[in-house]
Amino acid sequence: IIACFGGGSNFGGIAFPFMRHTFSGLHKETRYIAAEPASCPKLTRGKFMYDYPYFKNQSSAFTAISSYQFKVTDEVIQIGSAEDLKMFAKLVSEFGFADVDAKLVENITLNDNLLGENNANVDADGNFDVEAYGSAPESWTPIGTGDYPYTGTFDGAGKIVSGLYLNDHVRHDVGLFGIVKGGTIQNVGVEDSYFYGDSDIGGVVGNLDGGKVVGCHNKGVVRAISKNVGGVVAYDMNGKISDSYNTGVVYGAKDYVGGVAGYVEGDSIT
């Protein structure tokens, strides 16, 4: 029995009906051969990835994470809730859909009034006071990792993301976005948020590799115990930062501490 093998349905549909005879002892001599089509080689060439739907038409839902449904318009995910944002982070950082474009359609809050009035929940050394807040805040997973750096376009559309919290002294590449490689982050503000880690800690982007940050701002607290900490971008290698500002608090213990950006190389900031 010879059948083409791509995702498996063609081969299974042709071969499986005969296999019951083989398993029952009849026709033990039957051979089952999966043939790779030369026009679409999926076994020896191509990209290994999850075999679930990508974008359907612009009015349908995007169902890449279990049964979770994003609203999609013109192949751009519309983020209108905290759950949308968390699932988008998971989509990029865990499932590897790093080139997906997204747009904020509402202001998003993960932890209400995180920093308190006049940053009352953060002490003079930059430590977050969980007791003052009243409970342990929900932790944030940055969008984009070393394995799956974000390469798409994220349009904040002038909206605000607030209440993001990540407090881990061994973490690198922390911010709303962890690592952005060639992607564009635009028109989004990060406010009332707290990021603390080892290095590359930024309000909007932790590590910017050749991408763009346009029209963004930070009004939260960022702190690094090692190096590279910035209000908007922590580490910038050959990227571009424009029309962005920081009015938040930046704590840095060692090298490369900046209001807008910490470490910058080969970049133009305008």
Short mmCIF file of C-alpha atoms in Angstrom, two decimals:
data_model
loop_
_atom_site.label_atom_id
_atom_site.label_comp_id
_atom_site.label_asym_id
_atom_site.label_seq_id
_atom_site.Cartn_x
_atom_site.Cartn_y
_atom_site.Cartn_z
CA ILE A 1 0.00 0.00 0.00
CA ILE A 2 1.64 3.21 -1.17
CA ALA A 3 0.27 6.64 -0.29
CA CYS A 4 1.58 10.20 -0.19
CA PHE A 5 2.49 11.47 3.26
CA GLY A 6 2.17 15.17 4.03
CA GLY A 7 0.29 15.87 7.23
CA GLY A 8 -0.81 12.23 7.47
CA SER A 9 -4.48 12.27 6.45
CA ASN A 10 -3.88 11.04 2.89
CA PHE A 11 -1.73 8.15 4.00
CA GLY A 12 -4.03 7.27 6.88
CA GLY A 13 -7.16 7.33 4.75
CA ILE A 14 -5.69 4.93 2.21
CA ALA A 15 -3.58 2.65 4.43
CA PHE A 16 -5.56 2.32 7.65
CA PRO A 17 -8.53 0.37 6.21
CA PHE A 18 -6.10 -2.38 5.17
CA MET A 19 -4.16 -2.44 8.43
CA ARG A 20 -6.89 -4.22 10.35
CA HIS A 21 -6.30 -7.29 8.20
CA THR A 22 -2.58 -7.14 8.92
CA PHE A 23 -3.13 -6.71 12.67
CA SER A 24 -5.59 -9.62 12.74
CA GLY A 25 -3.09 -11.96 11.12
CA LEU A 26 -4.39 -11.82 7.56
CA HIS A 27 -2.20 -10.51 4.78
CA LYS A 28 0.84 -10.21 7.02
CA GLU A 29 2.94 -9.78 3.91
CA THR A 30 1.34 -6.41 3.16
CA ARG A 31 3.82 -3.51 3.13
CA TYR A 32 2.84 0.06 3.89
CA ILE A 33 4.98 2.72 2.21
CA ALA A 34 4.71 6.45 2.88
CA ALA A 35 5.82 8.33 -0.22
CA GLU A 36 7.01 11.89 -0.01
CA PRO A 37 5.68 14.00 -2.91
CA ALA A 38 8.46 15.84 -4.74
CA SER A 39 6.24 18.88 -5.26
CA CYS A 40 5.64 19.30 -1.52
CA PRO A 41 8.29 17.46 0.55
CA LYS A 42 7.24 17.66 4.19
CA LEU A 43 9.43 14.91 5.61
CA THR A 44 12.94 15.75 4.43
CA ARG A 45 12.43 19.47 3.85
CA GLY A 46 10.31 22.31 5.16
CA LYS A 47 9.60 23.59 8.65
CA PHE A 48 8.48 21.48 11.59
CA MET A 49 5.66 23.23 13.45
CA TYR A 50 2.23 22.66 14.93
CA ASP A 51 -0.36 21.51 12.42
CA TYR A 52 -3.30 23.65 13.47
CA PRO A 53 -5.04 26.46 11.55
CA TYR A 54 -3.28 29.74 11.00
CA PHE A 55 -5.36 32.69 9.82
CA LYS A 56 -8.68 31.94 8.20
CA ASN A 57 -10.66 34.69 6.49
CA GLN A 58 -10.65 38.07 8.15
CA SER A 59 -14.03 37.66 9.82
CA SER A 60 -13.31 34.31 11.46
CA ALA A 61 -11.61 33.38 14.71
CA PHE A 62 -8.00 32.35 15.11
CA THR A 63 -7.81 29.14 17.10
CA ALA A 64 -4.11 28.42 17.57
CA ILE A 65 -4.27 27.91 21.33
CA SER A 66 -6.62 25.10 22.19
CA SER A 67 -10.15 26.48 21.86
CA TYR A 68 -9.21 30.12 22.54
CA GLN A 69 -10.52 32.44 19.85
CA PHE A 70 -8.95 35.71 18.87
CA LYS A 71 -10.85 38.26 16.86
CA VAL A 72 -8.96 38.76 13.59
CA THR A 73 -9.41 41.60 11.12
CA ASP A 74 -7.34 41.82 7.93
CA GLU A 75 -5.01 39.13 9.36
CA VAL A 76 -4.29 41.25 12.44
CA ILE A 77 -5.20 39.96 15.91
CA GLN A 78 -7.41 42.43 17.79
CA ILE A 79 -6.47 42.56 21.48
CA GLY A 80 -9.30 43.88 23.61
CA SER A 81 -8.84 42.25 27.02
CA ALA A 82 -6.19 41.11 29.48
CA GLU A 83 -6.91 37.52 28.51
CA ASP A 84 -6.33 38.39 24.84
CA LEU A 85 -2.95 39.92 25.69
CA LYS A 86 -1.85 36.97 27.81
CA MET A 87 -2.87 34.50 25.12
CA PHE A 88 -1.06 36.57 22.50
CA ALA A 89 2.11 36.40 24.61
CA LYS A 90 1.68 32.64 24.84
CA LEU A 91 1.05 32.40 21.11
CA VAL A 92 4.38 34.09 20.37
CA SER A 93 6.60 32.94 23.23
CA GLU A 94 5.44 29.34 23.61
CA PHE A 95 3.87 28.36 20.30
CA GLY A 96 6.35 30.23 18.10
CA PHE A 97 3.98 32.35 16.02
CA ALA A 98 6.50 35.17 16.25
CA ASP A 99 5.54 37.01 13.05
CA VAL A 100 1.86 37.53 13.88
CA ASP A 101 0.65 41.14 13.75
CA ALA A 102 -1.57 42.51 16.50
CA LYS A 103 -3.41 45.68 17.47
CA LEU A 104 -4.72 46.95 20.78
CA VAL A 105 -8.36 47.97 20.60
CA GLU A 106 -8.81 48.68 24.32
CA ASN A 107 -6.69 49.76 27.27
CA ILE A 108 -5.49 46.65 29.10
CA THR A 109 -4.92 46.16 32.85
CA LEU A 110 -3.52 42.99 34.40
CA ASN A 111 -3.11 44.09 38.04
CA ASP A 112 -5.14 47.08 39.25
CA ASN A 113 -3.28 49.95 40.91
CA LEU A 114 -0.09 47.90 41.04
CA LEU A 115 2.38 50.55 42.17
CA GLY A 116 0.02 52.44 44.43
CA GLU A 117 -0.23 56.19 44.81
CA ASN A 118 3.13 57.83 44.12
CA ASN A 119 4.70 54.37 43.79
CA ALA A 120 3.94 53.62 47.45
CA ASN A 121 4.29 49.87 46.85
CA VAL A 122 7.95 50.24 45.82
CA ASP A 123 10.59 51.11 48.42
CA ALA A 124 13.55 53.45 48.01
CA ASP A 125 15.77 50.63 46.73
CA GLY A 126 13.30 49.59 44.07
CA ASN A 127 11.91 46.53 45.85
CA PHE A 128 8.21 45.71 45.35
CA ASP A 129 6.28 45.40 48.62
CA VAL A 130 3.79 42.55 48.20
CA GLU A 131 2.32 43.16 51.66
CA ALA A 132 1.61 46.78 50.82
CA TYR A 133 -0.14 45.67 47.63
CA GLY A 134 -2.21 43.19 49.60
CA SER A 135 -1.53 40.03 47.60
CA ALA A 136 0.93 38.51 45.16
CA PRO A 137 0.33 40.14 41.75
CA GLU A 138 -0.22 38.03 38.66
CA SER A 139 3.09 37.61 36.86
CA TRP A 140 3.61 38.67 33.26
CA THR A 141 5.17 36.60 30.47
CA PRO A 142 7.05 38.93 28.06
CA ILE A 143 6.22 38.66 24.36
CA GLY A 144 9.19 37.22 22.43
CA THR A 145 11.99 34.94 23.63
CA GLY A 146 15.42 33.81 22.50
CA ASP A 147 13.82 30.87 20.70
CA TYR A 148 10.94 32.92 19.33
CA PRO A 149 11.87 36.62 19.10
CA TYR A 150 8.96 38.78 18.00
CA THR A 151 9.24 39.77 14.33
CA GLY A 152 5.77 41.12 13.59
CA THR A 153 4.11 44.52 13.99
CA PHE A 154 2.37 45.39 17.24
CA ASP A 155 0.24 48.52 17.01
CA GLY A 156 -0.83 49.93 20.35
CA ALA A 157 -3.11 52.42 18.58
CA GLY A 158 -2.52 54.91 21.38
CA LYS A 159 -3.78 52.51 24.07
CA ILE A 160 -2.24 51.78 27.48
CA VAL A 161 -1.10 48.49 28.98
CA SER A 162 -0.92 48.71 32.76
CA GLY A 163 -0.38 46.50 35.78
CA LEU A 164 2.33 44.29 34.27
CA TYR A 165 4.45 42.57 36.91
CA LEU A 166 7.58 40.44 36.67
CA ASN A 167 9.81 40.11 39.71
CA ASP A 168 12.61 37.58 39.16
CA HIS A 169 16.24 38.41 39.84
CA VAL A 170 17.59 35.82 37.37
CA ARG A 171 15.47 36.85 34.39
CA HIS A 172 16.81 38.54 31.26
CA ASP A 173 14.98 40.28 28.42
CA VAL A 174 12.04 41.63 30.39
CA GLY A 175 9.38 44.16 29.42
CA LEU A 176 6.02 44.19 27.69
CA PHE A 177 8.15 42.56 24.98
CA GLY A 178 11.14 40.40 25.85
CA ILE A 179 13.03 40.16 22.56
CA VAL A 180 12.08 41.93 19.32
CA LYS A 181 14.08 41.02 16.22
CA GLY A 182 13.30 43.13 13.19
CA GLY A 183 9.75 43.71 14.39
CA THR A 184 7.94 46.99 15.03
CA ILE A 185 6.36 48.11 18.29
CA GLN A 186 4.41 51.31 17.93
CA ASN A 187 2.03 53.66 19.72
CA VAL A 188 1.75 51.82 23.02
CA GLY A 189 2.24 53.02 26.57
CA VAL A 190 3.26 50.88 29.54
CA GLU A 191 2.09 52.34 32.85
CA ASP A 192 1.71 51.34 36.50
CA SER A 193 3.96 48.32 35.90
CA TYR A 194 6.94 46.74 37.68
CA PHE A 195 9.79 44.85 36.02
CA TYR A 196 12.75 43.48 37.96
CA GLY A 197 15.40 41.08 36.69
CA ASP A 198 19.07 40.51 36.06
CA SER A 199 19.72 42.35 32.79
CA ASP A 200 18.02 43.77 29.69
CA ILE A 201 15.05 45.13 31.64
CA GLY A 202 12.93 47.70 29.78
CA GLY A 203 9.45 49.09 30.12
CA VAL A 204 8.38 48.41 26.55
CA VAL A 205 11.16 46.19 25.13
CA GLY A 206 13.94 44.35 26.92
CA ASN A 207 16.06 43.45 23.88
CA LEU A 208 15.66 45.25 20.54
CA ASP A 209 17.58 43.59 17.70
CA GLY A 210 17.28 45.59 14.50
CA GLY A 211 13.63 46.45 15.05
CA LYS A 212 11.71 49.67 15.61
CA VAL A 213 10.06 51.26 18.61
CA VAL A 214 7.93 54.20 17.57
CA GLY A 215 5.69 56.49 19.64
CA CYS A 216 5.94 54.47 22.87
CA HIS A 217 6.30 55.47 26.51
CA ASN A 218 6.86 54.06 29.98
CA LYS A 219 5.39 55.30 33.26
CA GLY A 220 6.28 52.29 35.38
CA VAL A 221 9.24 51.01 37.39
CA VAL A 222 12.12 49.05 35.83
CA ARG A 223 15.04 47.62 37.78
CA ALA A 224 18.08 45.51 36.86
CA ILE A 225 20.63 44.10 39.27
CA SER A 226 23.20 43.59 36.52
CA LYS A 227 23.37 45.69 33.35
CA ASN A 228 21.24 47.19 30.58
CA VAL A 229 18.12 48.82 31.97
CA GLY A 230 16.06 51.53 30.28
CA GLY A 231 12.68 53.14 30.64
CA VAL A 232 11.52 52.27 27.13
CA VAL A 233 14.22 49.93 25.74
CA ALA A 234 16.96 48.22 27.77
CA TYR A 235 19.29 46.82 25.08
CA ASP A 236 19.26 48.17 21.53
CA MET A 237 21.42 46.64 18.80
CA ASN A 238 21.00 48.34 15.42
CA GLY A 239 17.38 49.23 16.10
CA LYS A 240 15.56 52.54 15.83
CA ILE A 241 13.77 54.36 18.62
CA SER A 242 11.70 57.42 17.77
CA ASP A 243 9.08 59.69 19.34
CA SER A 244 9.27 57.79 22.62
CA TYR A 245 9.71 58.91 26.22
CA ASN A 246 9.98 57.74 29.81
CA THR A 247 8.53 59.35 32.92
CA GLY A 248 8.85 56.21 35.03
CA VAL A 249 11.56 55.22 37.50
CA VAL A 250 14.71 53.38 36.39
CA TYR A 251 16.92 51.53 38.89
CA GLY A 252 20.31 50.26 37.75
CA ALA A 253 23.11 48.85 39.88
CA LYS A 254 25.81 48.52 37.24
CA ASP A 255 26.44 49.49 33.61
CA TYR A 256 24.21 51.00 30.94
CA VAL A 257 21.32 52.68 32.71
CA GLY A 258 19.17 55.15 30.77
CA GLY A 259 15.88 56.98 30.88
CA VAL A 260 14.75 56.05 27.37
CA ALA A 261 17.37 53.40 26.53
CA GLY A 262 20.12 51.65 28.49
CA TYR A 263 22.65 50.18 26.04
CA VAL A 264 22.56 51.46 22.44
CA GLU A 265 24.80 50.42 19.55
CA GLY A 266 24.53 51.48 15.90
CA ASP A 267 21.21 53.14 16.53
CA SER A 268 19.54 56.44 15.87
CA ILE A 269 17.25 57.78 18.59
CA THR A 270 15.02 60.62 17.46
#
